[in-house]
Every structure is written in structure tokens, then in C-alpha cells.
Amino acid sequence: MALVRVKGVLDHVLDKNLQDLVRGIRNHKDTEGKYISECIEEIKQELKQESLVVKANAINKLVYLQMLGYDISWAGFNIVEVMSSPKFTFKRIGYLAASQSFHDGTDVIMLTTNLVRKDLNSTNTYDAGVALSSLSCFMTGDLAHDLANDIMVLMTSTKPYLRKKAVLLMYKVFLRFPDSLKPAFGRLKEKLEDPDPGVQSAAVNVICELARKNPQNYLSLAPLFFKLMTTSTNNWVLIKIIKLFGALIPLEPRLGKKLIEPLTNLIHSTSAMSLLYECINTVIAVLISISSGLQNHATSVQLCVQKLQILIEDSDQNLKYLGLLAMTKILKTHPKSVQAHKELIMQCLDDKDESIRLRALSLLYGMVSKKNLMEIVKKLIVHMEKAEGAHYRDELLSKIIGICSQNDYRFITNFEWYVSVLVELAAHKGMKPAQGRAIANQLLDVAIRVQQVRRFAARQMSLLLRNHTFDKQRGGGGSAGLVEVLYAAAWICGEFAVCLAGDEESEDARRATLEAMSLPYVLQLPGEVQAVFVHNQVKLYANLLLAESDAEERVALTTELLTRLEQFVHSEDLEVQERAVCAHQLLKCTAKALRQAAASKTAAIFDVGDVATEDGAGSTAEADGDAVIDRVAKELSGLFAGELNPVAPKAQRKVPLPEGLDLDAWINEPPAPPKSEFDEPVKRKSGKSSGRKKEPEAAVSATVGASASGATNYSSSDPTVAWGGASGGGFEQKEYH
Amino acid sequence: MMHYMLLFSRQGKLRLQKWYTSHSEKAKKKIIRDVMTMVLARKPKMCAFIEWKDLKIVYKRYASLYFCCGIEQQDNELLCLEIIHRYVELLDKYFGSVCELDIIFNFERAYFMLDEFMLAGEVQETSKKNVLKAIAAQDLLQEECDEPKSLLEELGVISTGLE
């Protein structure tokens, strides 16, 4: 028996330990996967052994493999075994494995409760220490519930090492088991005044975290923390306390006022950047919350902005980034102070680091004014051209649109410039649909609202329709965004077709635009866009018809458009099909009318053989024909007449209700409520009923019915009865068969 | 509160992962992959902070190793950089001029060191001396346990009463 044991153990003297494993993996770089699976097999064998030495070694190796990404949850039970070893070395390894691999779903966790409790109460400091450290990683709700008391006891242990760990662990316990907070709170408060600085800072840490979640409860501790802040020299603790105050300030404005002074002192005196940054952030938070008392704190704002400027000018990228971040916060309440540093921020736009550029971009919102808008936008467009990342480019685009359109275009002096900027943006390759839509919305918005720019906008859109390169960019991102812009372009050309008419400055663009709208590529566009194209072709046509005086020309125009619309009539998209068919029919009627009128004209001319009277009689017939054509043209364009005005969302409410209209009255008699099956047997017995019954009668018959059948479904809780009583008139007791 | 700390080499090999929040294995793997790709893609002159999902990633490169932490929105980034630096100093003091190989071959000691410095995502001990003292004491305890025994005792044939 002993010999068997010796033999078994001897086999394992040559087991790999951790060093061997690591070396092995490094030596097998090419066949790593295979090598590791072999090792895992060996480990599985080792775990079947009795000896804890072997097991601990195996678990040690498993932890390493877990770090490389291999799942070790199958060894959960073995980990617990090793954790329970009395030897510190093995216990440590077991706890390490647990902290790395246990999580909420691990089922062996419930085996650990007693084991951990034993370790927490152990006389050996480091056993308890290891347990506390590990527990923080796999604390579950059940463990929190069961072990809360033990950990609380440890908070008052004689050893500061353990007190410190226990205090920090209580935070995890509070998160999982909130009811433990009340009994533990008193002790936690005591720890704030613990003689050991480590324990004290641990307590500060925990209370800071708790206060962030629920500031109200910790307001009473403010004076204590104030004292700590003024006396402590430990930067780590100071930062935590200042952060805590940051969380409390929104609740108690007086606290904010009191804090300004010590914080500004700290800002002046400290050399630690992290502390400086924290102070500035908190001062900004204070200033936001007491924005009424601006005058008194102008100096503080100045100081902050000054320090932030130093941060931004620093060559260290990190400080630059944080400076810009803090500036963004100040921007909300004190935009003027930020504007003074416009140049500096513009410089940041040229920085190599993308994160810094993005931050500088977000600051631009507060910095634009009427004068510098064009300059800033020009710079941004230049950036867009040389931008490398698609994300950055998209950001730039949305920013440009954002700053131009903010406050109802407050900063735009020249709308024609803005339209040309939008057209330029639309020409960019690789634009996504969302961006395209934004540009399209802007174009539509500006064209509708700003009457003066309509002519320019329409002409630009017409140029766009005729010259864009959609065909050559089949598929791919570029087209997707452009498609949305084409939607806007087509609509604007159709709606404001009158602006495309020829005048002294430029020629008539209407026919060219009309042709451009029915090129074959249009069939490739998405349904909504095609529909708009179809509809607006008709609008343009109507406009042209009205303007054209020659009858023959008109007929030719109509037939031309008819043939072009043919290709849309068979579209798969329902909207397109519908519009195309409607337009087609409309045009057919128009064409017929026009042809008849033209024919009657020519007939009139040929009828009169006499040249002399030609003008006389012919012209009246001609005039008649013309009149008919004119009328047709006018009616057609009448379909699309009417000024479009933007409507405010709340406009509907302002429309007064006409007299005598009661929107709440029933239009018809309300229907009878649905009856349940339970009604049947009782109704047959009570037998009566037809037509309308008064309420008490219905109730009486109901009770009679109830007593007759013994059914209890007519008790007052039955909704059918309640309905029956309430709606009185509508309740008909019919027989159901 | 720190959510996690990851150490990985420039080649994308993970050297240490410490999680202060509970995640499933799959979620952890995904986070590691995403964070590694993001951080390794950064150019040298860029700032050390990345906004990612609802966390801030703070990273710092020491020789061939990237030290990377995920912290919450209200946490101080500069403080996180200090934490990383302090951890590196501790490892340096302990191993004596630490390099990546030390962390590879003694990875469990790196974990123990981190467990003495931070607990539940918060800084546990701000004094370097105290942390190193605790580690030394625990190492001593391990050595006492591992005192050289006779071969037969080691093989478990003769009981020493310790197991």
C-alpha cells in the first residue's frame, strides 16, 4: 500500500512546474496550441491526484494558461480544494486562481463561503489578507450577504493591515448587499479618524465612492472632510476628498462658496499636475452651480482659465488634452473667457493627435461669431481634405453644419456662401448616408426659409444634377451620401423651377435640368429618391409649359416627357410606380388636349384659303387654340402652386376650435361591451330581457340570476356586471346559443 | 474606481490581467481584444487617454510593455497615470530593475504585488515602503512553509503533520 503511494508520488516528481511550462511555451512558438493542449491534459491528470503539492502546482500552471486566454472554469472544484490548504503557499495560489477565474456564474462559489470565513477569522494575518484581496474580485450577492458581518468585525481588528483591507472590501459588499450599509456606516465613519493613515485613506476612498452614488447621505460629513483636506499632505487622499466635494457641491451651494478659497490656494501652491487638474475641475463645478454669484468669482474663473492655458500650451499631449477637456466645461457657463483664447484653440486644430483635434472641434461651438465663421469653416474644409480617418472627417462635417446652423443661422451673413459650402461638402467622396442627409436637410431648410437665396440655390442644384459623377461611382460609400443630396437637389429644382428661368444673367436651365432628371442612372437610386425625381420632373414640366408659347414646342415637350416617364411606370417601388403612372396619365390627357387645340388651330389656318382673311378668321381660331392651350398649361401648373411656409410644431394647438365642435363627445353610440361566457346559464334562467333596461332592474335580475343558479360570477368584482350597471342603456341581455 | 488593468507587449501578448468588476469569460476576451487593438494603434506622440464606451482608457508604455487601465468617467486621468507609475516603481524595487521577462516568469508575484497596492479598484496603500514590507513578510511566510524537508517527507510517505 505504502509502495503504491510512493510509486504514485514518484511519478509526479518530474512534473513540470510553472517555470518549465513558461519555458516550454516559449520554445514551442510554432506549435503553441498543440503544446498547450498536451500540458492541459497533463494538468488534468495531476489534478486527479491526492497530493495537494501536485494540485497546487497544477493550479499555478492553470492560472498562467488562463492569462493566455484559455478557459479554466472546469477546474473550479480543484481550485477550491487548493484554497482550503493550510499551507500559505498553496492557499495563495488557490486564491489567485479564484480571483482570476471566478465570476457570478461560477457554481463552486457557494462552496467557498465557509472556507473564506475560516480564513477571515484566522490568526494568521496574511491568510486573512489573501482572502480579503481575492474576495474583492469574485464577490457575489450571496457571499456579500453571508460574510458581511465577518468583514465588519475585521474593520476593528488590531492590525491596521487588515483594517485597511476590510474597509476597502466593504465597498464591494455595499454594492452587492446594500442593506449592510446602515449597520456598517457607523464604523466606517470611525475609520475616518483612525490613527493609521493607510486605514484613514481607505475610509476616505470608500466614502468618496459611496457619495458619488448617493451624495445626500454624506452631506453631514462635509465638515470632517474639510478638516482633513486642510490638514492632509498626502496628495492621493487630497484628490479623493476634492472629488468628494465635487459630488456634494450641487446639493449645498454654501459649501461651494466656502471651498473656493482653499481650492484656489491649492491651485497656486501645488506642483502636482494631477492635484491641480482635480482642483480646477472642482472649481469649475462650483462655478457652474453658483453661477448667480458671477461677479465675486471672476478672479477664480480667470485663474482657472489662466492655468488651463498653461496646460494647453504644454508640449505634453496629455496635459493639452485635459486642458481642452476642462475648457469645454467652462464654455458652458463662461463662454467669453474661452473666446479670448480662440487663437490657441485654432492652433490645436492643427495638432497631429486626433483626440486633441476632436476636443478642439467641440470647443468651436462657443467660439464662432459673425466675423470669424467663414474663416473657421474654410479652415475646417481644408482639414477635411487632408483628413485621414473617416471618423474624423464625419465629425468635421457634422461640426461645420452644426456651427453654421446653430441658433437659426445666427452667424451666417451670406447665405449664398453657405449654399456653395454645402455643395462643396456634397462633392466629397466616401460620404455616408447620414452625412448626406444632413447636407440635404440644410439645403432644403435654407432654400425654403430664405427667399433671397432661392435663385442661387436652384441654379446650384441644377448644376449639381447635370454635372455630378454618380454614374462613375457605382456602389460604395461615396454614392450613398450623394444620393441623399440629389434628393434635395431634385426637389429644389422642381419647387423653385421659376428661379431657373432665363434672365439677363444666365440662360434658361429648365430643359437641361429636366433632361438630367431622367437619365438611366436614376433607376438605380433608392425608391424615395426616384419618386421625388419623377414628381419634380412633372413640376418642372408644368413650369416650362406655362412659359413656352409655341404650341408645337409644347406638344413636343409633352410627348418627350411621356416617353421618359415610361421607364418609371414599371418600377418595383410602389411609390415610384404610383407617381409615375399618375404623371403619365396626366400628361396623356394634357397631350391630347394640346394636340386637339393645335390641330384645330392648323385646321383653322388651312380652312380659310383666302390669304387676306387668314389673319382674321385664322387668328381667332388660332387664338382659341392658344387660349385652350394656355388654360391647360395654367391648370397644370396650378397643381403645384402655393407658397410653402415652415410650420412650427406647436402651431396646431394655436388653431382655435370652431364653435359648437366638441372634440370629446362620442360620434356614435358606444358599442356594447363584450360579454363573457359565464353570462349564458344565468341568462337562460332569468329569461327576461330584451331591449333596454334601467340600471336597478338589470342589477336585480342579475342577483336573481345569481341566486337561481348559485353561480357566484355576478359578485361585484365581475367586470361584466359593473359594465352592465354603468353603461345602462347599451347593455342588452340577449341569449347566446 | 478602476475597472481593470491590463499589461501586454507590443506584439499583442497579454502578460497580466486584473479585473475589478465581474464579467463573463467571453466579455473579458472581447474587451481585451478591443482595448489591445485600440492602444496598439496609437502613434507615439498621441495623448494617453482614450474615450471608449462609457469608460476612459489610460495607458502608458514602459519599454516593450503597455500598462493599460480602464477607469470611470469621473476619475482623474492624471491620477491613473500616477497609479501606473507607482506600480511600476514597486515592481522595479521588488525585482530589481524589472524587465518583461521578470513579469513573464514570475507573473504570480506581479499579481501579489498588485493585490497589495490596489484593492477593489481603489488604491490600498499609498506608501511604497508599506507595500514592500507586506510583500516581504508574505514571502517570508511562504519560505517558512517551504522549508527543505527530507525526500521522504516531501514525497508524503512520512507525515509531517502539516498536510
PDB file of C-alpha atoms in Angstrom, chain A residues 345-507:
ATOM      1  CA  ILE A 345      -7.575  76.558 -29.804  1.00  0.00           C
ATOM      2  CA  MET A 346      -7.356  77.104 -33.537  1.00  0.00           C
ATOM      3  CA  GLN A 347      -3.742  76.054 -33.296  1.00  0.00           C
ATOM      4  CA  CYS A 348      -4.823  72.851 -31.599  1.00  0.00           C
ATOM      5  CA  LEU A 349      -6.856  72.043 -34.672  1.00  0.00           C
ATOM      6  CA  ASP A 350      -3.593  71.513 -36.472  1.00  0.00           C
ATOM      7  CA  ASP A 351      -2.251  69.087 -33.904  1.00  0.00           C
ATOM      8  CA  LYS A 352      -1.114  65.672 -35.052  1.00  0.00           C
ATOM      9  CA  ASP A 353      -3.090  63.916 -32.383  1.00  0.00           C
ATOM     10  CA  GLU A 354      -6.618  63.156 -33.466  1.00  0.00           C
ATOM     11  CA  SER A 355      -8.086  63.140 -29.960  1.00  0.00           C
ATOM     12  CA  ILE A 356      -6.805  66.659 -29.392  1.00  0.00           C
ATOM     13  CA  ARG A 357      -8.246  67.810 -32.684  1.00  0.00           C
ATOM     14  CA  LEU A 358     -11.621  66.366 -31.799  1.00  0.00           C
ATOM     15  CA  ARG A 359     -11.592  68.150 -28.459  1.00  0.00           C
ATOM     16  CA  ALA A 360     -10.665  71.439 -30.080  1.00  0.00           C
ATOM     17  CA  LEU A 361     -13.522  70.921 -32.526  1.00  0.00           C
ATOM     18  CA  SER A 362     -16.050  70.557 -29.761  1.00  0.00           C
ATOM     19  CA  LEU A 363     -14.867  73.867 -28.350  1.00  0.00           C
ATOM     20  CA  LEU A 364     -15.561  75.639 -31.594  1.00  0.00           C
ATOM     21  CA  TYR A 365     -19.253  75.832 -30.927  1.00  0.00           C
ATOM     22  CA  GLY A 366     -18.801  78.500 -28.326  1.00  0.00           C
ATOM     23  CA  MET A 367     -16.235  80.423 -30.219  1.00  0.00           C
ATOM     24  CA  VAL A 368     -17.850  81.330 -33.504  1.00  0.00           C
ATOM     25  CA  SER A 369     -19.134  84.768 -34.199  1.00  0.00           C
ATOM     26  CA  LYS A 370     -20.369  86.504 -37.334  1.00  0.00           C
ATOM     27  CA  LYS A 371     -16.907  87.692 -38.201  1.00  0.00           C
ATOM     28  CA  ASN A 372     -14.905  84.547 -37.841  1.00  0.00           C
ATOM     29  CA  LEU A 373     -17.413  81.969 -39.044  1.00  0.00           C
ATOM     30  CA  MET A 374     -16.282  81.977 -42.647  1.00  0.00           C
ATOM     31  CA  GLU A 375     -12.644  81.803 -41.703  1.00  0.00           C
ATOM     32  CA  ILE A 376     -13.223  78.891 -39.338  1.00  0.00           C
ATOM     33  CA  VAL A 377     -15.332  76.979 -41.834  1.00  0.00           C
ATOM     34  CA  LYS A 378     -12.743  77.465 -44.540  1.00  0.00           C
ATOM     35  CA  LYS A 379     -10.100  76.067 -42.236  1.00  0.00           C
ATOM     36  CA  LEU A 380     -12.292  73.103 -41.380  1.00  0.00           C
ATOM     37  CA  ILE A 381     -12.897  72.312 -45.036  1.00  0.00           C
ATOM     38  CA  VAL A 382      -9.164  72.350 -45.670  1.00  0.00           C
ATOM     39  CA  HIS A 383      -8.841  69.899 -42.798  1.00  0.00           C
ATOM     40  CA  MET A 384     -11.465  67.690 -44.303  1.00  0.00           C
ATOM     41  CA  GLU A 385      -9.460  67.389 -47.465  1.00  0.00           C
ATOM     42  CA  LYS A 386      -6.399  66.113 -45.736  1.00  0.00           C
ATOM     43  CA  ALA A 387      -8.162  64.168 -43.014  1.00  0.00           C
ATOM     44  CA  GLU A 388      -7.052  60.572 -42.727  1.00  0.00           C
ATOM     45  CA  GLY A 389      -9.665  58.928 -40.592  1.00  0.00           C
ATOM     46  CA  ALA A 390     -13.232  58.547 -41.772  1.00  0.00           C
ATOM     47  CA  HIS A 391     -14.495  59.178 -38.252  1.00  0.00           C
ATOM     48  CA  TYR A 392     -12.646  62.468 -38.027  1.00  0.00           C
ATOM     49  CA  ARG A 393     -13.978  63.544 -41.395  1.00  0.00           C
ATOM     50  CA  ASP A 394     -17.534  62.757 -40.396  1.00  0.00           C
ATOM     51  CA  GLU A 395     -17.055  64.726 -37.180  1.00  0.00           C
ATOM     52  CA  LEU A 396     -15.753  67.674 -39.137  1.00  0.00           C
ATOM     53  CA  LEU A 397     -18.723  67.605 -41.451  1.00  0.00           C
ATOM     54  CA  SER A 398     -21.277  67.476 -38.657  1.00  0.00           C
ATOM     55  CA  LYS A 399     -19.415  70.241 -36.853  1.00  0.00           C
ATOM     56  CA  ILE A 400     -19.408  72.501 -39.883  1.00  0.00           C
ATOM     57  CA  ILE A 401     -23.113  72.039 -40.304  1.00  0.00           C
ATOM     58  CA  GLY A 402     -23.624  72.385 -36.575  1.00  0.00           C
ATOM     59  CA  ILE A 403     -21.844  75.670 -36.128  1.00  0.00           C
ATOM     60  CA  CYS A 404     -23.402  77.161 -39.225  1.00  0.00           C
ATOM     61  CA  SER A 405     -26.927  76.237 -38.341  1.00  0.00           C
ATOM     62  CA  GLN A 406     -26.829  76.894 -34.627  1.00  0.00           C
ATOM     63  CA  ASN A 407     -29.298  79.439 -33.278  1.00  0.00           C
ATOM     64  CA  ASP A 408     -31.242  79.557 -36.529  1.00  0.00           C
ATOM     65  CA  TYR A 409     -28.272  80.549 -38.612  1.00  0.00           C
ATOM     66  CA  ARG A 410     -27.496  83.490 -36.405  1.00  0.00           C
ATOM     67  CA  PHE A 411     -23.938  83.780 -37.550  1.00  0.00           C
ATOM     68  CA  ILE A 412     -24.419  83.488 -41.274  1.00  0.00           C
ATOM     69  CA  THR A 413     -24.268  86.776 -43.110  1.00  0.00           C
ATOM     70  CA  ASN A 414     -24.123  85.458 -46.628  1.00  0.00           C
ATOM     71  CA  PHE A 415     -26.400  82.553 -47.447  1.00  0.00           C
ATOM     72  CA  GLU A 416     -25.091  82.135 -50.940  1.00  0.00           C
ATOM     73  CA  TRP A 417     -21.708  81.408 -49.438  1.00  0.00           C
ATOM     74  CA  TYR A 418     -23.303  78.790 -47.194  1.00  0.00           C
ATOM     75  CA  VAL A 419     -25.043  77.085 -50.086  1.00  0.00           C
ATOM     76  CA  SER A 420     -21.781  76.892 -52.010  1.00  0.00           C
ATOM     77  CA  VAL A 421     -20.097  75.427 -48.915  1.00  0.00           C
ATOM     78  CA  LEU A 422     -22.788  72.767 -48.767  1.00  0.00           C
ATOM     79  CA  VAL A 423     -22.358  71.940 -52.429  1.00  0.00           C
ATOM     80  CA  GLU A 424     -18.625  71.654 -51.912  1.00  0.00           C
ATOM     81  CA  LEU A 425     -19.158  69.324 -48.981  1.00  0.00           C
ATOM     82  CA  ALA A 426     -21.528  67.217 -51.024  1.00  0.00           C
ATOM     83  CA  ALA A 427     -18.823  66.594 -53.575  1.00  0.00           C
ATOM     84  CA  HIS A 428     -16.624  64.750 -51.104  1.00  0.00           C
ATOM     85  CA  LYS A 429     -16.000  61.114 -51.774  1.00  0.00           C
ATOM     86  CA  GLY A 430     -16.802  58.468 -49.230  1.00  0.00           C
ATOM     87  CA  MET A 431     -19.657  60.289 -47.611  1.00  0.00           C
ATOM     88  CA  LYS A 432     -22.066  58.230 -45.578  1.00  0.00           C
ATOM     89  CA  PRO A 433     -25.865  58.479 -45.908  1.00  0.00           C
ATOM     90  CA  ALA A 434     -26.253  60.172 -42.546  1.00  0.00           C
ATOM     91  CA  GLN A 435     -23.936  62.981 -43.580  1.00  0.00           C
ATOM     92  CA  GLY A 436     -25.612  63.226 -46.960  1.00  0.00           C
ATOM     93  CA  ARG A 437     -28.941  63.560 -45.249  1.00  0.00           C
ATOM     94  CA  ALA A 438     -27.651  66.318 -43.018  1.00  0.00           C
ATOM     95  CA  ILE A 439     -26.426  68.283 -46.005  1.00  0.00           C
ATOM     96  CA  ALA A 440     -29.698  67.642 -47.841  1.00  0.00           C
ATOM     97  CA  ASN A 441     -31.700  68.877 -44.851  1.00  0.00           C
ATOM     98  CA  GLN A 442     -29.654  72.016 -44.659  1.00  0.00           C
ATOM     99  CA  LEU A 443     -30.111  72.716 -48.358  1.00  0.00           C
ATOM    100  CA  LEU A 444     -33.853  72.241 -48.110  1.00  0.00           C
ATOM    101  CA  ASP A 445     -34.102  74.304 -44.938  1.00  0.00           C
ATOM    102  CA  VAL A 446     -32.149  77.212 -46.321  1.00  0.00           C
ATOM    103  CA  ALA A 447     -33.919  77.157 -49.681  1.00  0.00           C
ATOM    104  CA  ILE A 448     -37.369  77.144 -48.112  1.00  0.00           C
ATOM    105  CA  ARG A 449     -36.765  79.745 -45.459  1.00  0.00           C
ATOM    106  CA  VAL A 450     -34.522  82.227 -47.183  1.00  0.00           C
ATOM    107  CA  GLN A 451     -36.339  83.578 -50.186  1.00  0.00           C
ATOM    108  CA  GLN A 452     -33.473  85.633 -51.495  1.00  0.00           C
ATOM    109  CA  VAL A 453     -31.161  82.706 -51.878  1.00  0.00           C
ATOM    110  CA  ARG A 454     -33.634  80.510 -53.775  1.00  0.00           C
ATOM    111  CA  ARG A 455     -32.449  81.598 -57.170  1.00  0.00           C
ATOM    112  CA  PHE A 456     -28.858  80.879 -56.368  1.00  0.00           C
ATOM    113  CA  ALA A 457     -29.688  77.610 -54.665  1.00  0.00           C
ATOM    114  CA  ALA A 458     -31.846  76.405 -57.540  1.00  0.00           C
ATOM    115  CA  ARG A 459     -29.153  77.161 -60.065  1.00  0.00           C
ATOM    116  CA  GLN A 460     -26.534  75.398 -57.992  1.00  0.00           C
ATOM    117  CA  MET A 461     -28.743  72.367 -57.630  1.00  0.00           C
ATOM    118  CA  SER A 462     -29.385  72.308 -61.339  1.00  0.00           C
ATOM    119  CA  LEU A 463     -25.641  72.341 -61.958  1.00  0.00           C
ATOM    120  CA  LEU A 464     -25.247  69.545 -59.458  1.00  0.00           C
ATOM    121  CA  LEU A 465     -27.847  67.416 -61.189  1.00  0.00           C
ATOM    122  CA  ARG A 466     -26.219  67.891 -64.520  1.00  0.00           C
ATOM    123  CA  ASN A 467     -22.597  67.508 -63.557  1.00  0.00           C
ATOM    124  CA  HIS A 468     -22.279  65.081 -60.715  1.00  0.00           C
ATOM    125  CA  THR A 469     -20.364  61.866 -61.093  1.00  0.00           C
ATOM    126  CA  PHE A 470     -22.729  59.388 -59.565  1.00  0.00           C
ATOM    127  CA  ASP A 471     -22.604  57.099 -62.543  1.00  0.00           C
ATOM    128  CA  LYS A 472     -18.920  56.518 -62.212  1.00  0.00           C
ATOM    129  CA  GLN A 473     -19.083  55.707 -58.560  1.00  0.00           C
ATOM    130  CA  ARG A 474     -21.253  52.663 -58.622  1.00  0.00           C
ATOM    131  CA  GLY A 475     -21.983  51.444 -55.155  1.00  0.00           C
ATOM    132  CA  GLY A 476     -19.598  52.317 -52.364  1.00  0.00           C
ATOM    133  CA  GLY A 477     -19.856  54.937 -49.698  1.00  0.00           C
ATOM    134  CA  GLY A 478     -19.483  57.985 -51.871  1.00  0.00           C
ATOM    135  CA  SER A 479     -22.657  57.415 -53.714  1.00  0.00           C
ATOM    136  CA  ALA A 480     -24.720  56.684 -50.655  1.00  0.00           C
ATOM    137  CA  GLY A 481     -24.327  60.181 -49.245  1.00  0.00           C
ATOM    138  CA  LEU A 482     -24.581  61.852 -52.615  1.00  0.00           C
ATOM    139  CA  VAL A 483     -27.891  60.155 -53.257  1.00  0.00           C
ATOM    140  CA  GLU A 484     -29.480  61.995 -50.355  1.00  0.00           C
ATOM    141  CA  VAL A 485     -28.196  65.288 -51.684  1.00  0.00           C
ATOM    142  CA  LEU A 486     -29.640  64.510 -55.112  1.00  0.00           C
ATOM    143  CA  TYR A 487     -32.992  64.105 -53.421  1.00  0.00           C
ATOM    144  CA  ALA A 488     -32.751  67.649 -52.133  1.00  0.00           C
ATOM    145  CA  ALA A 489     -31.420  68.898 -55.461  1.00  0.00           C
ATOM    146  CA  ALA A 490     -34.295  67.435 -57.443  1.00  0.00           C
ATOM    147  CA  TRP A 491     -36.872  68.807 -55.044  1.00  0.00           C
ATOM    148  CA  ILE A 492     -35.416  72.289 -55.029  1.00  0.00           C
ATOM    149  CA  CYS A 493     -35.255  72.388 -58.823  1.00  0.00           C
ATOM    150  CA  GLY A 494     -38.843  71.272 -59.075  1.00  0.00           C
ATOM    151  CA  GLU A 495     -40.268  73.504 -56.407  1.00  0.00           C
ATOM    152  CA  PHE A 496     -38.459  76.629 -57.408  1.00  0.00           C
ATOM    153  CA  ALA A 497     -38.484  75.960 -61.118  1.00  0.00           C
ATOM    154  CA  VAL A 498     -39.416  79.534 -61.761  1.00  0.00           C
ATOM    155  CA  CYS A 499     -35.966  80.512 -60.491  1.00  0.00           C
ATOM    156  CA  LEU A 500     -34.340  78.502 -63.222  1.00  0.00           C
ATOM    157  CA  ALA A 501     -35.894  80.626 -65.943  1.00  0.00           C
ATOM    158  CA  GLY A 502     -33.554  82.537 -68.193  1.00  0.00           C
ATOM    159  CA  ASP A 503     -32.812  86.174 -67.450  1.00  0.00           C
ATOM    160  CA  GLU A 504     -30.107  88.736 -68.180  1.00  0.00           C
ATOM    161  CA  GLU A 505     -27.545  86.911 -66.134  1.00  0.00           C
ATOM    162  CA  SER A 506     -27.909  83.313 -67.135  1.00  0.00           C
ATOM    163  CA  GLU A 507     -29.709  81.147 -69.558  1.00  0.00           C
TER     164      GLU A 507
END
